[in-house]
Coordinates of C-alpha atoms and ligand atoms in Angstrom, one line a residue:
Chain A
X1 CA -19.3 -23.4 -0.2
X2 CA -21.3 -22.4 2.9
X3 CA -20.8 -19.1 4.7
X4 CA -18.9 -20.8 7.5
X5 CA -16.5 -22.3 5.0
X6 CA -16.0 -18.9 3.4
X7 CA -15.3 -17.3 6.8
X8 CA -12.7 -19.9 7.8
X9 CA -11.1 -19.5 4.4
X10 CA -10.9 -15.8 4.9
X11 CA -9.4 -16.1 8.3
X12 CA -6.8 -18.6 7.1
X13 CA -6.0 -16.2 4.3
X14 CA -5.7 -13.1 6.5
X15 CA -3.6 -15.2 8.9
X16 CA -1.3 -16.1 6.0
X17 CA -1.2 -12.4 4.7
X18 CA -0.3 -11.2 8.1
X19 CA 2.6 -13.7 8.5
X20 CA 3.9 -12.7 5.0
X21 CA 3.8 -9.0 5.9
X22 CA 5.8 -9.6 9.1
X23 CA 8.3 -11.8 7.3
X24 CA 8.7 -9.1 4.5
X25 CA 9.1 -6.3 6.9
X26 CA 11.7 -8.1 8.9
X27 CA 13.6 -9.1 5.8
X28 CA 14.2 -5.6 4.6
X29 CA 13.8 -4.0 8.0
X30 CA 16.2 -1.1 7.3
X31 CA 14.3 0.3 4.4
X32 CA 11.1 -0.3 6.2
X33 CA 12.5 1.6 9.2
X34 CA 13.8 4.4 7.0
X35 CA 10.4 4.8 5.3
X36 CA 8.5 4.6 8.6
X37 CA 11.0 7.3 9.9
X38 CA 10.4 9.4 6.9
X39 CA 6.6 9.2 7.5
X40 CA 7.2 10.0 11.1
X41 CA 9.3 13.1 10.2
X42 CA 6.9 14.4 7.6
X43 CA 3.9 13.9 9.8
X44 CA 5.6 15.5 12.8
X45 CA 6.4 18.6 10.7
X46 CA 2.9 18.7 9.3
X47 CA 1.4 18.1 12.7
X48 CA 3.7 20.8 14.2
X49 CA 2.6 23.2 11.6
X50 CA -1.1 22.4 12.2
X51 CA -0.6 22.9 15.9
X52 CA 1.2 26.1 15.2
X53 CA -1.6 27.2 12.9
X54 CA -4.3 26.6 15.4
X55 CA -2.3 28.4 18.0
X56 CA -1.4 31.4 15.8
X57 CA -5.1 31.5 14.8
X58 CA -6.0 31.7 18.4
X59 CA -3.4 34.3 19.2
X60 CA -4.5 36.4 16.3
X61 CA -8.0 36.2 17.4
X62 CA -6.9 37.4 20.8
X63 CA -5.0 40.3 19.2
X64 CA -7.7 41.1 16.7
X65 CA -10.3 41.4 19.3
X66 CA -8.0 43.9 21.0
X67 CA -7.1 45.9 17.9
X68 CA -8.8 49.2 18.1
X69 CA -9.1 52.5 16.2
X70 CA -8.4 55.6 18.2
X71 CA -10.6 58.4 16.9
X72 CA -9.3 61.8 17.9
X73 CA -11.9 64.6 17.9
X74 CA -11.5 68.3 17.4
X75 CA -12.8 70.7 20.1
X76 CA -15.9 71.6 18.1
X77 CA -17.1 68.0 17.6
X78 CA -20.7 67.1 18.2
X79 CA -20.1 64.1 20.3
X80 CA -23.7 62.5 20.4
X81 CA -24.1 62.8 16.6
X82 CA -20.7 61.2 16.1
X83 CA -21.5 58.5 18.5
X84 CA -24.7 57.7 16.6
X85 CA -22.7 57.5 13.3
X86 CA -20.1 55.2 14.8
X87 CA -22.7 53.0 16.3
X88 CA -24.3 52.4 12.9
X89 CA -21.1 51.3 11.1
X90 CA -20.8 47.7 10.0
X91 CA -18.1 45.5 11.4
X92 CA -17.9 47.2 14.8
X93 CA -17.7 45.0 17.8
X94 CA -17.6 47.7 20.5
X95 CA -16.7 51.3 21.1
X96 CA -16.0 53.5 24.1
X97 CA -15.9 57.2 24.6
X98 CA -12.9 58.6 26.5
X99 CA -13.0 62.3 27.4
X100 CA -9.7 64.2 27.6
X101 CA -9.8 64.0 31.4
X102 CA -9.9 60.2 31.5
X103 CA -7.5 60.1 28.6
X104 CA -4.9 61.9 30.7
X105 CA -5.5 59.5 33.6
X106 CA -5.0 56.5 31.3
X107 CA -1.9 58.1 29.9
X108 CA -0.6 58.7 33.4
X109 CA -1.3 55.2 34.4
X110 CA 0.6 53.9 31.4
X111 CA 3.6 56.0 32.4
X112 CA 3.4 54.6 35.9
X113 CA 3.4 57.9 37.6
X114 CA 0.2 60.0 37.6
X115 CA 1.9 62.7 39.6
X116 CA 4.1 63.6 36.6
X117 CA 1.1 64.9 34.7
X118 CA -0.5 67.0 37.4
X119 CA 0.6 70.2 35.7
X120 CA -1.4 69.3 32.7
X121 CA -4.9 68.8 34.3
X122 CA -7.9 71.0 33.6
X123 CA -7.6 73.8 31.0
X124 CA -4.0 72.9 30.3
X125 CA -4.8 69.3 29.2
X126 CA -3.4 69.0 25.6
X127 CA -5.2 65.7 24.8
X128 CA -8.3 65.6 22.6
X129 CA -11.5 63.7 23.5
X130 CA -11.5 60.4 21.7
X131 CA -13.5 57.3 20.8
X132 CA -11.9 53.8 21.0
X133 CA -13.6 51.6 18.3
X134 CA -13.0 47.8 18.0
X135 CA -13.7 45.9 14.9
X136 CA -14.8 42.3 14.7
X137 CA -11.6 41.3 12.9
X138 CA -8.2 42.8 12.0
X139 CA -8.9 42.9 8.3
X140 CA -11.8 45.3 8.7
X141 CA -9.8 47.9 10.8
X142 CA -8.2 49.9 7.9
X143 CA -11.6 50.4 6.1
X144 CA -13.3 51.3 9.4
X145 CA -10.6 53.9 10.1
X146 CA -10.9 55.4 6.6
X147 CA -14.7 55.8 7.0
X148 CA -14.5 57.3 10.4
X149 CA -11.9 59.8 9.3
X150 CA -14.4 61.4 7.0
X151 CA -16.9 62.1 9.8
X152 CA -17.2 65.8 10.7
X153 CA -15.6 66.7 14.0
X154 CA -12.9 64.0 13.6
X155 CA -9.4 65.4 13.8
X156 CA -7.5 62.2 13.0
X157 CA -7.6 58.5 13.4
X158 CA -4.9 56.1 14.5
X159 CA -4.7 52.3 14.6
X160 CA -2.1 49.6 14.5
X161 CA -1.9 49.8 10.8
X162 CA 1.4 48.0 10.6
X163 CA 0.4 45.4 13.1
X164 CA -3.0 44.7 11.4
X165 CA -1.3 44.4 8.0
X166 CA 1.6 42.2 9.1
X167 CA -0.6 39.8 11.0
X168 CA -2.8 39.2 8.0
X169 CA 0.3 38.8 5.8
X170 CA 2.3 36.6 8.0
X171 CA -0.5 34.2 8.8
X172 CA -1.3 33.8 5.1
X173 CA 2.4 33.2 4.3
X174 CA 2.9 30.8 7.1
X175 CA -0.1 28.7 6.0
X176 CA 1.0 28.3 2.4
X177 CA 4.6 27.6 3.5
X178 CA 3.6 24.9 5.9
X179 CA 1.3 23.3 3.4
X180 CA 4.0 23.3 0.8
X181 CA 6.6 21.8 3.0
X182 CA 4.2 19.1 4.3
X183 CA 3.2 18.1 0.8
X184 CA 6.8 17.8 -0.3
X185 CA 7.7 15.7 2.7
X186 CA 4.5 13.5 2.3
X187 CA 5.4 12.9 -1.4
X188 CA 8.9 11.9 -0.3
X189 CA 7.6 9.6 2.3
X190 CA 5.1 7.9 -0.1
X191 CA 7.9 7.4 -2.5
X192 CA 10.1 5.8 0.1
X193 CA 7.3 3.4 1.1
X194 CA 6.9 2.6 -2.5
X195 CA 10.6 1.8 -2.8
X196 CA 10.4 -0.5 0.3
X197 CA 7.4 -2.3 -1.2
X198 CA 9.2 -2.5 -4.6
X199 CA 12.1 -4.1 -2.9
X200 CA 9.8 -6.6 -1.2
X201 CA 8.2 -7.4 -4.5
X202 CA 11.7 -7.9 -6.1
X203 CA 12.9 -10.1 -3.3
X204 CA 9.7 -12.2 -3.5
X205 CA 9.5 -12.3 -7.3
X206 CA 10.3 -16.1 -7.5
X207 CA 7.7 -16.8 -4.8
X208 CA 5.1 -14.8 -6.6
X209 CA 5.7 -16.8 -9.8
X210 CA 5.4 -20.1 -7.9
X211 CA 2.2 -18.9 -6.1
X212 CA 0.7 -18.0 -9.5
X213 CA 1.4 -21.5 -10.8
X214 CA -0.2 -22.9 -7.7
X215 CA -3.4 -20.9 -8.5
X216 CA -3.1 -18.1 -6.0
X217 CA -5.6 -15.2 -6.7
X218 CA -4.2 -11.8 -7.5
X219 CA -5.4 -10.5 -4.2
X220 CA -3.9 -13.3 -2.3
X221 CA -0.5 -12.2 -3.8
X222 CA -1.1 -8.5 -3.4
X223 CA -2.6 -8.2 0.1
X224 CA 0.6 -9.0 2.0
X225 CA 2.3 -6.1 0.2
X226 CA -0.5 -3.7 1.0
X227 CA -0.4 -4.8 4.6
X228 CA 3.3 -4.2 4.7
X229 CA 2.8 -0.6 3.5
X230 CA 0.1 0.0 6.0
X231 CA 2.2 -1.4 8.8
X232 CA 5.1 0.9 7.8
X233 CA 2.6 3.8 7.7
X234 CA 1.1 2.9 11.1
X235 CA 4.6 2.7 12.7
X236 CA 5.7 6.0 11.3
X237 CA 2.4 7.7 12.4
X238 CA 2.5 6.3 15.9
X239 CA 6.1 7.6 16.4
X240 CA 5.0 11.0 15.0
X241 CA 1.9 11.2 17.2
X242 CA 3.9 10.3 20.3
X243 CA 6.6 12.9 19.6
X244 CA 4.0 15.6 18.8
X245 CA 1.9 14.7 21.8
X246 CA 4.9 14.9 24.2
X247 CA 6.3 18.0 22.6
X248 CA 3.0 19.9 22.6
X249 CA 2.3 18.9 26.2
X250 CA 5.6 20.5 27.2
X251 CA 4.9 23.6 25.1
X252 CA 1.4 24.0 26.5
X253 CA 2.5 23.6 30.1
X254 CA 5.2 26.1 29.6
X255 CA 2.9 28.7 28.0
X256 CA 0.2 28.2 30.7
X257 CA 2.7 28.9 33.4
X258 CA 5.0 31.5 32.0
X259 CA 3.2 33.2 29.1
X260 CA 4.9 36.6 28.7
X261 CA 1.8 38.3 27.4
X262 CA -1.9 37.8 27.9
X263 CA -2.7 36.8 24.3
X264 CA -0.1 34.0 24.1
X265 CA -2.2 31.1 25.3
X266 CA -1.9 27.6 24.0
X267 CA -4.9 25.8 22.4
X268 CA -6.0 23.1 24.8
X269 CA -9.6 22.5 23.5
X270 CA -9.7 18.6 23.3
X271 CA -12.0 18.7 20.2
X272 CA -9.5 20.7 18.1
X273 CA -6.4 18.6 19.2
X274 CA -8.1 15.3 18.8
X275 CA -9.2 16.3 15.3
X276 CA -5.7 17.1 14.4
X277 CA -4.3 13.9 15.8
X278 CA -7.0 11.8 14.1
X279 CA -6.3 13.4 10.7
X280 CA -2.6 12.8 11.1
X281 CA -3.3 9.1 11.9
X282 CA -5.5 8.8 8.9
X283 CA -3.0 10.6 6.7
X284 CA -0.1 8.4 7.9
X285 CA -1.9 5.2 7.2
X286 CA -3.0 6.5 3.8
X287 CA 0.6 7.4 3.0
X288 CA 1.6 3.8 3.7
X289 CA -1.3 2.5 1.7
X290 CA -0.7 4.8 -1.3
X291 CA 3.0 3.9 -1.4
X292 CA 2.3 0.2 -1.6
X293 CA -0.6 0.5 -4.0
X294 CA 1.7 2.5 -6.3
X295 CA 4.4 -0.1 -6.2
X296 CA 2.0 -3.0 -6.5
X297 CA 0.5 -1.5 -9.6
X298 CA 3.8 -0.6 -11.1
X299 CA 6.0 -3.6 -10.2
X300 CA 3.8 -6.5 -9.2
X301 CA 2.7 -8.1 -12.5
X302 CA 0.1 -10.7 -11.5
Chain B
X1 CA -10.6 -35.2 -20.4
X2 CA -8.3 -32.9 -22.4
X3 CA -9.3 -32.1 -25.9
X4 CA -7.2 -30.0 -28.2
X5 CA -8.8 -28.9 -31.5
X6 CA -6.7 -27.3 -34.2
X7 CA -4.5 -25.6 -31.6
X8 CA -1.8 -23.2 -32.7
X9 CA 0.5 -20.9 -30.8
X10 CA 2.5 -18.1 -32.3
X11 CA 4.6 -16.2 -29.8
X12 CA 5.7 -13.3 -32.0
X13 CA 3.6 -12.3 -34.9
X14 CA 5.4 -13.3 -38.1
X15 CA 7.6 -16.0 -36.4
X16 CA 7.1 -19.7 -37.0
X17 CA 4.4 -21.2 -34.8
X18 CA 5.7 -23.0 -31.6
X19 CA 2.7 -25.3 -31.8
X20 CA 0.9 -25.7 -35.1
X21 CA -2.5 -27.2 -35.7
X22 CA -2.4 -29.8 -33.0
X23 CA -5.4 -32.1 -32.4
X24 CA -5.1 -34.3 -29.3
X25 CA -7.4 -36.3 -27.1
X26 CA -6.2 -37.3 -23.6
X27 CA -8.3 -39.4 -21.3
X28 CA -8.5 -39.4 -17.5
X29 CA -5.9 -41.7 -16.0
X30 CA -3.5 -41.8 -19.0
X31 CA 0.3 -41.7 -18.7
X32 CA 1.8 -39.7 -21.6
X33 CA 5.3 -38.9 -22.7
X34 CA 5.8 -35.8 -24.8
X35 CA 9.0 -36.1 -26.8
X36 CA 10.7 -34.3 -29.7
X37 CA 13.9 -32.3 -30.4
X38 CA 14.7 -29.1 -28.7
X39 CA 12.4 -26.3 -29.8
X40 CA 9.7 -28.8 -31.0
X41 CA 7.1 -27.2 -28.7
X42 CA 6.8 -29.5 -25.8
X43 CA 7.0 -26.8 -23.1
X44 CA 4.6 -24.7 -25.1
X45 CA 2.1 -27.5 -25.3
X46 CA 2.3 -28.0 -21.5
X47 CA 1.8 -24.3 -20.9
X48 CA -1.2 -24.3 -23.2
X49 CA -2.8 -27.1 -21.1
X50 CA -2.1 -25.3 -17.8
X51 CA -3.3 -22.1 -19.5
X52 CA -0.2 -20.2 -18.7
X53 CA -0.3 -19.4 -22.4
X54 CA -3.3 -18.8 -24.6
X55 CA -3.5 -20.5 -28.0
X56 CA -3.5 -18.1 -30.9
X57 CA -5.9 -20.4 -32.7
X58 CA -8.0 -23.4 -31.9
X59 CA -9.8 -24.6 -28.7
X60 CA -8.6 -26.5 -25.7
X61 CA -11.3 -28.3 -23.7
X62 CA -10.8 -29.5 -20.2
X63 CA -13.6 -31.7 -18.8
X64 CA -15.7 -30.3 -21.7
X65 CA -15.1 -26.7 -20.6
X66 CA -13.5 -24.4 -23.2
X67 CA -10.4 -23.2 -21.4
X68 CA -9.7 -20.5 -23.9
X69 CA -12.7 -18.5 -22.7
X70 CA -11.9 -18.8 -19.0
X71 CA -12.1 -15.6 -16.9
X72 CA -10.1 -15.1 -13.7
X73 CA -12.2 -17.3 -11.4
X74 CA -12.4 -20.3 -13.7
X75 CA -8.7 -19.8 -14.5
X76 CA -7.8 -20.1 -10.8
X77 CA -10.0 -23.2 -10.4
X78 CA -8.3 -24.7 -13.5
X79 CA -4.8 -24.1 -12.1
X80 CA -5.8 -25.6 -8.8
X81 CA -6.8 -28.8 -10.5
X82 CA -3.3 -29.2 -12.0
X83 CA -0.1 -30.2 -10.4
X84 CA 3.0 -28.7 -12.1
X85 CA 6.5 -30.1 -11.8
X86 CA 9.5 -28.3 -13.3
X87 CA 13.0 -29.2 -14.4
X88 CA 14.5 -26.7 -12.0
X89 CA 12.2 -27.8 -9.1
X90 CA 11.2 -24.2 -8.3
X91 CA 11.3 -24.6 -4.6
X92 CA 11.5 -21.6 -2.2
X93 CA 15.0 -21.7 -0.7
X94 CA 14.0 -19.7 2.4
X95 CA 11.2 -22.2 3.2
X96 CA 11.4 -25.6 4.7
X97 CA 10.3 -28.7 2.8
X98 CA 7.1 -28.7 4.9
X99 CA 6.4 -25.0 4.1
X100 CA 7.1 -25.4 0.4
X101 CA 4.4 -28.2 0.2
X102 CA 2.0 -26.3 2.5
X103 CA 2.1 -23.3 0.2
X104 CA 0.0 -25.2 -2.4
X105 CA -2.7 -25.5 0.2
X106 CA -2.3 -22.1 1.7
X107 CA -2.9 -20.3 -1.6
X108 CA -6.3 -21.9 -1.8
X109 CA -7.1 -21.0 1.8
X110 CA -7.2 -24.5 3.3
X111 CA -7.5 -24.6 7.1
X112 CA -4.3 -25.3 9.1
X113 CA -5.8 -28.6 10.5
X114 CA -6.1 -29.9 6.9
X115 CA -2.7 -28.7 6.0
X116 CA -1.1 -30.5 9.0
X117 CA -2.7 -33.7 7.8
X118 CA -2.1 -33.6 4.1
X119 CA 1.5 -32.2 3.9
X120 CA 3.1 -35.1 5.9
X121 CA 0.9 -37.6 3.9
X122 CA 2.1 -36.2 0.6
X123 CA 5.7 -36.2 1.8
X124 CA 5.4 -39.8 2.9
X125 CA 4.0 -40.7 -0.6
X126 CA 7.1 -39.3 -2.3
X127 CA 9.4 -41.1 0.3
X128 CA 10.5 -38.0 2.2
X129 CA 8.9 -38.7 5.6
X130 CA 11.1 -37.1 8.3
X131 CA 12.5 -34.4 6.0
X132 CA 9.8 -31.9 6.9
X133 CA 12.2 -29.5 8.6
X134 CA 15.0 -29.5 6.0
X135 CA 15.7 -26.7 3.6
X136 CA 15.9 -27.4 -0.1
X137 CA 19.7 -26.8 -0.3
X138 CA 20.1 -29.5 2.3
X139 CA 18.6 -32.1 -0.1
X140 CA 20.0 -33.9 -3.2
X141 CA 18.6 -33.0 -6.6
X142 CA 16.4 -36.1 -6.6
X143 CA 15.0 -35.3 -3.2
X144 CA 14.3 -31.7 -4.2
X145 CA 12.3 -32.9 -7.2
X146 CA 10.4 -35.2 -4.8
X147 CA 9.5 -32.2 -2.8
X148 CA 8.3 -30.6 -6.1
X149 CA 6.2 -33.6 -6.8
X150 CA 4.8 -33.7 -3.3
X151 CA 3.7 -30.0 -3.8
X152 CA 2.1 -31.0 -7.1
X153 CA 0.1 -33.9 -5.6
X154 CA -0.8 -32.5 -2.2
X155 CA -4.1 -31.1 -3.6
X156 CA -5.0 -34.4 -5.3
X157 CA -4.9 -32.9 -8.8
X158 CA -6.6 -34.5 -11.8
X159 CA -3.5 -33.9 -14.0
X160 CA 0.2 -33.8 -13.3
X161 CA 2.1 -31.7 -15.9
X162 CA 5.9 -32.3 -15.7
X163 CA 8.3 -30.4 -17.9
X164 CA 11.6 -32.4 -18.1
X165 CA 11.3 -33.4 -14.4
X166 CA 14.4 -35.6 -14.6
X167 CA 16.5 -33.1 -16.6
X168 CA 18.6 -32.1 -13.6
X169 CA 19.2 -35.4 -11.9
X170 CA 21.4 -38.4 -12.7
X171 CA 20.1 -41.5 -14.5
X172 CA 19.6 -43.6 -11.4
X173 CA 17.6 -40.9 -9.7
X174 CA 15.6 -40.4 -12.8
X175 CA 14.4 -44.0 -12.6
X176 CA 13.3 -43.5 -9.1
X177 CA 11.3 -40.4 -10.0
X178 CA 9.6 -42.2 -13.0
X179 CA 8.6 -45.0 -10.6
X180 CA 7.0 -42.3 -8.4
X181 CA 5.1 -40.8 -11.4
X182 CA 3.8 -44.3 -12.2
X183 CA 2.6 -44.8 -8.7
X184 CA 0.9 -41.4 -8.8
X185 CA -0.7 -42.4 -12.1
X186 CA -2.0 -45.7 -10.6
X187 CA -3.6 -43.5 -8.0
X188 CA -5.9 -42.1 -10.7
X189 CA -4.1 -38.9 -11.8
X190 CA -3.4 -38.2 -15.5
X191 CA 0.3 -37.7 -15.9
X192 CA 1.9 -35.8 -18.8
X193 CA 5.7 -35.7 -18.9
X194 CA 7.8 -33.8 -21.5
X195 CA 11.2 -35.4 -21.6
X196 CA 14.4 -36.1 -23.5
X197 CA 15.2 -39.3 -21.5
X198 CA 14.8 -41.7 -24.3
X199 CA 15.9 -44.8 -22.3
X200 CA 13.1 -44.3 -19.8
X201 CA 10.5 -43.7 -22.5
X202 CA 11.5 -46.8 -24.4
X203 CA 11.5 -48.9 -21.3
X204 CA 8.2 -47.8 -19.8
X205 CA 6.0 -48.5 -22.8
X206 CA 3.5 -45.7 -22.3
X207 CA 1.7 -43.5 -24.8
X208 CA 4.3 -41.4 -26.6
X209 CA 3.4 -38.2 -28.5
X210 CA 6.2 -37.0 -30.7
X211 CA 6.4 -33.3 -31.7
X212 CA 8.5 -31.7 -34.3
X213 CA 8.4 -28.0 -35.4
X214 CA 5.2 -27.6 -33.4
X215 CA 3.4 -30.5 -35.1
X216 CA 2.4 -33.9 -33.8
X217 CA 4.3 -36.4 -36.0
X218 CA 3.7 -39.5 -33.9
X219 CA 1.2 -40.7 -31.3
X220 CA 1.5 -44.3 -30.3
X221 CA 0.2 -46.3 -27.4
X222 CA 3.2 -48.2 -25.9
X223 CA 5.4 -46.2 -28.1
X224 CA 9.1 -45.4 -28.0
X225 CA 11.4 -42.5 -28.4
X226 CA 12.1 -41.8 -32.1
X227 CA 15.8 -42.2 -32.5
X228 CA 15.9 -40.3 -35.8
X229 CA 15.9 -37.1 -33.6
Ligands
ATP1 N1 8.1 -17.0 -24.4 C1 8.4 -17.2 -25.7 N2 8.5 -16.2 -26.6 C2 8.9 -16.4 -27.8 N3 9.2 -17.5 -28.4 C3 9.1 -18.6 -27.6 C4 8.8 -18.5 -26.2 N4 8.8 -19.8 -25.6 C5 9.1 -20.6 -26.6 N5 9.4 -19.9 -27.8 C6 9.7 -20.5 -29.1 O1 8.8 -21.5 -29.4 C7 9.4 -22.7 -29.9 C8 9.1 -23.9 -29.1 O2 9.7 -23.8 -27.8 P1 9.4 -24.8 -26.6 O3 10.1 -24.2 -25.4 O4 8.0 -25.1 -26.5 O5 10.2 -26.0 -27.1 P2 10.6 -27.4 -26.3 O6 10.1 -28.5 -27.1 O7 10.1 -27.3 -24.9 O8 12.2 -27.3 -26.3 P3 13.2 -27.9 -25.2 O9 13.3 -29.4 -25.4 O10 14.5 -27.2 -25.6 O11 12.7 -27.5 -23.9 C9 10.9 -22.4 -30.0 O12 11.2 -22.0 -31.3 C10 11.1 -21.3 -29.0 O13 12.1 -20.4 -29.4
MG2 MG1 11.1 -27.2 -23.0

């Protein structure tokens, strides 16, 4: 057979497979719809978690870059020597010296009424001099604080110990939880697609037998079922992507306009979002394919 | 064209062979009746020729090729050279007459243009012109079997294998179907029919191969049904 012959044969064959898949899906459309719906739900949840993860990551970075250690000095401290020591520490992103005079001003501003503290200026200022030290990430802060506390002239250190620890803990926890849930849902969805294909195979058992007698190749018999699974996967994925896209758009617009705090900003970098959506698309199609391959291998004896 | 050399088939190890040490030679263009009592091995012999079953011993040659060593591609080509006709017709109820016959061409990837020409031609040959759009359950048993025969001949096979093709139709209809098989045979195809219809066999005076307990106990040109059974 020449190559033109092979190509027309292939086109006729694909045309046939496509028609079979359409017939099959429409024959048991309820199960097909339920499986597609299940894929849509699991992908929406997974996608939701992924979007939440990139957003919490960004928020945490915002917070982390603002987490600082307050280093309170005693009156006898040798400030230039201390400054040098702090400067040489690993994991420091920036530091700033605040003398007791400026400290009082900052405190007054944070109270909203600088006049209240007028009594305490000059010699009567009870505040110590201090350094504000920032680490490159939240996880490093406790160690930095411990080190600095040992330096001579340091009265005490203070940092958002609780905050730093809970941020690290919660993000780890959230990540494993979302991955776990998504895997469970994905397995459920794959299983449902498998069931849909299994039903299609059962419905078409007689047809399969006849096609074998007529000399149909194994792939000729299998491909319509694979296409059917892929079609279910695609449908579910598209629904999930549309839902996620709309939902996230609303969420982003809301945050951009009404964010209560500076560090709560949505991720809008197209590269990150496109990557997430593309992986979801791939995953959804793979789930459809996996479900049908599973059933084809198990139930389609050709 | 078909050469069976010491062919045996044992379905379950330890059970009696369904076909036992059969030697047969069948030429291109022959018309053959396979007869014998129930359980004699007629269906098994047909399945061995179509290679639906593998012999447990012996060799079966088709056009000088050893079919027992066929791999997937040769097996597909082998099946595509045969036309199979069944007692229960095996038509797809959800497909029209046209679609049932077209399936035989679709599985081999024939182009739609060719299908559109050959399906009506095959239906005309079996006397069903005009029934293209009907569904199998709208046809009589004899007409359904004609659809089955049209599906078998639409690829112009070298051999037609029919297992009790008249088993589900009345006597009169059976005569009509046998006429049809004769016409197909005159067109050049080898026709092999397993049957219990002794009156037809006796009347048509074709080659008759008689099986009993898996063995060939009679093989006559212009033979007749052995009434002892
Ligand atoms: N798939 C199978 N598994 C096990 N044994 C089988 C199988 N098919 C047939 N047999 C056995 O092989 C023997 C021959 O059966 P076969 O169907 O070839 O007979 P037959 O001549 O076609 O009979 P009938 O006239 O009733 O159709 C029988 O004993 C039968 O029980
Ligand atoms: Mg039989």
